[in-house]
Amino acid sequence: AIRVNDSLFVHGGISAYYCANTRASLTERAVEEMNAYDPAVDGILYDPNGPLWYRGLAGYEPRAVPDTLDAILGSHGVSRVVVGHSPTQGVVWPEYGGKVLVIDTGISGHYGGYVAYLEITPEGTFAGYPDGKLPLPTGEDDVIPYLEKVISMDPGNKYLQRRLQKLTQPPAVENGEATAEPAEGETAPPAIPICGTS
């Protein structure tokens, strides 16, 4: 992880389990683990909640709760976290009202070859595409119009069409209720801390 001005850049993301770790401690642990590599040890380099693999800030489960994100921002003294590792198939995507920016657009041919970039200037934060540059949304109400503009530049991108459909059509619920309770005979997963140190 590296801090540039008021942005924290990290490959996968910072989870609640690593929320209180400093950038220096994350680097030190990764370097120590590489220097004494042992494939039998599941340390920071392979931890699914570690900074290389965690996708919860990019919209994947288990998602970080807003309090965790606020703790991460506060602990690193930044206003946003910029993550890669979670291909978006063609869009620089804001999560948590723009406090997280997911910038892995899938530029590799394996993921579709979708070219885009993030630009942070004193005038604002922008996503650049082959057909133009757009200001990034700063609130949840702005994401649909933003995505519609991105789609207008790449109307054949079926992944963006699906993303728009998910945003505009609420998910179906079973028996009229959505529930997070475990099914009968299942146990609830262990509670995730709001902000801890691993």
C-alpha positions as MATLAB code, in Angstrom:
seq = 'AIRVNDSLFVHGGISAYYCANTRASLTERAVEEMNAYDPAVDGILYDPNGPLWYRGLAGYEPRAVPDTLDAILGSHGVSRVVVGHSPTQGVVWPEYGGKVLVIDTGISGHYGGYVAYLEITPEGTFAGYPDGKLPLPTGEDDVIPYLEKVISMDPGNKYLQRRLQKLTQPPAVENGEATAEPAEGETAPPAIPICGTS';
ca = [
       0.000    0.000    0.000;
       1.183    3.492   -0.762;
      -0.265    6.874    0.091;
      -0.179    9.603   -2.557;
      -1.624   12.882   -1.287;
      -5.093   11.995    0.019;
      -5.368    8.584   -1.702;
      -4.302    5.154   -0.486;
      -3.401    2.770   -3.329;
      -3.487   -0.967   -2.605;
      -3.651   -3.999   -4.876;
      -6.637   -5.862   -3.396;
      -7.898   -3.813   -0.494;
      -7.693   -3.337    3.260;
     -10.064   -5.536    5.236;
     -11.311   -5.110    8.785;
      -8.656   -7.608    9.851;
      -5.837   -5.326    8.643;
      -7.576   -1.985    9.194;
      -5.330   -0.819   12.039;
      -2.049   -1.970   10.459;
       0.242    0.784    9.230;
       1.470    0.838    5.640;
       4.981    0.169    6.944;
       3.854   -2.887    8.922;
       2.070   -4.324    5.872;
       5.215   -3.905    3.780;
       7.490   -5.316    6.476;
       5.331   -8.403    6.894;
       5.162   -9.025    3.147;
       8.923   -8.625    2.733;
       9.655  -10.899    5.719;
       7.330  -13.537    4.320;
       8.943  -13.380    0.868;
      12.436  -13.597    2.376;
      11.515  -16.668    4.424;
       9.071  -18.150    1.929;
       7.352  -21.312    3.086;
       4.417  -22.568    0.999;
       2.973  -24.238    4.104;
       2.549  -20.862    5.819;
      -0.577  -18.879    4.979;
       0.614  -15.402    5.900;
      -0.182  -11.960    4.571;
       0.782  -12.894    0.989;
      -1.986  -15.506    0.686;
      -4.545  -14.334    3.230;
      -7.891  -13.771    1.427;
      -8.456  -10.892    3.871;
      -4.960   -9.502    3.258;
      -4.113   -6.456    1.139;
      -3.190   -8.497   -1.940;
      -6.395  -10.518   -2.219;
      -9.225   -8.815   -0.297;
     -12.080   -7.713   -2.572;
     -14.606   -6.501    0.012;
     -13.984   -2.828   -0.800;
     -14.690   -3.573   -4.473;
     -18.197   -4.879   -3.856;
     -17.503   -8.575   -3.258;
     -18.594  -10.479   -0.163;
     -17.721  -10.157    2.596;
     -18.044   -6.425    2.010;
     -16.475   -4.011    4.436;
     -19.004   -2.188    6.576;
     -18.942    1.628    6.277;
     -17.488    1.966    9.800;
     -14.516   -0.163    8.751;
     -13.934    1.949    5.661;
     -14.111    5.133    7.738;
     -11.580    3.629   10.178;
      -9.244    2.745    7.281;
      -9.492    6.256    5.862;
      -8.873    7.786    9.280;
      -6.000    5.492   10.170;
      -4.188    6.307    6.919;
      -5.209    9.963    6.809;
      -6.777    9.725    3.343;
     -10.107   10.525    1.747;
     -10.192    7.535   -0.626;
      -8.810    4.064   -1.247;
      -7.904    3.062   -4.817;
      -7.904   -0.676   -5.510;
      -7.175   -3.000   -8.401;
      -7.412   -6.818   -8.492;
     -11.187   -6.879   -9.109;
     -11.861   -6.442  -12.839;
     -14.860   -4.255  -13.613;
     -15.019   -5.116  -17.329;
     -14.691   -1.595  -18.594;
     -15.532    1.008  -15.971;
     -13.585    2.884  -13.304;
     -16.071    2.190  -10.532;
     -16.811    4.132   -7.332;
     -17.907    2.242   -4.248;
     -19.047    3.694   -0.902;
     -20.005    7.050   -2.428;
     -16.613    7.471   -4.112;
     -14.546    6.722   -1.003;
     -13.286    3.598   -2.833;
     -12.324    3.610   -6.505;
     -11.997    0.280   -8.302;
      -9.655    0.850  -11.236;
      -8.957   -2.623  -12.661;
     -11.036   -2.174  -15.807;
      -9.771   -5.394  -17.374;
      -7.104   -3.846  -19.596;
      -5.542   -7.293  -20.177;
      -6.876   -9.103  -23.229;
      -7.815  -11.981  -20.917;
     -10.343   -9.692  -19.200;
     -11.601   -7.977  -22.341;
      -8.939   -5.361  -23.073;
     -11.011   -2.484  -21.644;
      -8.841    0.627  -21.566;
      -9.452    3.309  -18.954;
      -7.528    5.342  -16.415;
      -7.989    7.286  -13.200;
      -7.012   10.946  -13.063;
      -6.891   12.823   -9.747;
      -6.370   16.568  -10.073;
      -7.049   19.649   -7.951;
     -10.125   20.161  -10.172;
     -11.582   16.734   -9.397;
     -11.394   12.998   -9.903;
     -11.987   11.677  -13.404;
     -12.165    8.430  -15.348;
     -10.637    8.542  -18.786;
     -11.844    6.316  -21.611;
     -10.856    6.069  -25.289;
     -13.851    8.267  -26.197;
     -13.622   10.841  -23.421;
     -13.157   11.732  -19.783;
     -15.914   11.763  -17.158;
     -16.020   13.147  -13.616;
     -16.412   10.330  -11.115;
     -19.598   10.264   -9.049;
     -19.343   11.510   -5.492;
     -22.609   10.043   -4.257;
     -24.779    6.981   -4.681;
     -27.386    8.919   -6.694;
     -24.813    9.778   -9.351;
     -23.654    6.254  -10.267;
     -26.471    5.354  -12.667;
     -26.106    8.494  -14.849;
     -22.312    7.976  -14.789;
     -22.629    4.348  -15.859;
     -25.084    5.304  -18.606;
     -22.491    7.748  -19.986;
     -19.796    5.055  -19.905;
     -22.160    2.665  -21.711;
     -22.868    5.320  -24.366;
     -19.127    5.271  -25.142;
     -19.055    1.446  -25.305;
     -22.613    0.339  -26.136;
     -21.576   -3.206  -27.019;
     -20.161   -3.948  -23.563;
     -22.582   -6.559  -22.170;
     -20.914   -6.474  -18.741;
     -21.725   -2.801  -18.279;
     -25.301   -3.446  -19.429;
     -25.624   -6.138  -16.731;
     -24.147   -3.804  -14.108;
     -26.734   -1.180  -15.030;
     -29.525   -3.749  -14.872;
     -28.463   -4.806  -11.353;
     -28.468   -1.175  -10.241;
     -31.856   -0.338  -11.715;
     -33.719   -3.558  -10.893;
     -33.814   -4.611   -7.244;
     -32.865   -8.237   -6.567;
     -35.654  -10.754   -6.159;
     -36.340  -11.831   -2.599;
     -37.557  -15.228   -1.530;
     -40.932  -15.401    0.274;
     -41.146  -11.621    0.236;
     -38.246  -11.233    2.672;
     -34.506  -10.951    2.404;
     -32.744  -12.501    5.350;
     -29.173  -12.804    6.505;
     -30.032  -15.408    9.138;
     -28.317  -18.796    8.791;
     -30.493  -21.681    7.603;
     -31.639  -24.266   10.136;
     -28.699  -26.394   11.229;
     -26.132  -23.852   10.018;
     -24.080  -21.702   12.323;
     -23.506  -18.022   11.805;
     -20.030  -17.072   10.569;
     -17.727  -15.519   13.168;
     -18.197  -11.800   13.677;
     -15.827   -9.605   11.671;
     -14.187   -6.830   13.695;
     -14.840   -3.217   12.707;
     -11.113   -2.522   12.734;
      -8.409   -4.876   13.913;
      -4.736   -5.674   13.423;
      -3.575   -8.934   11.872;
];
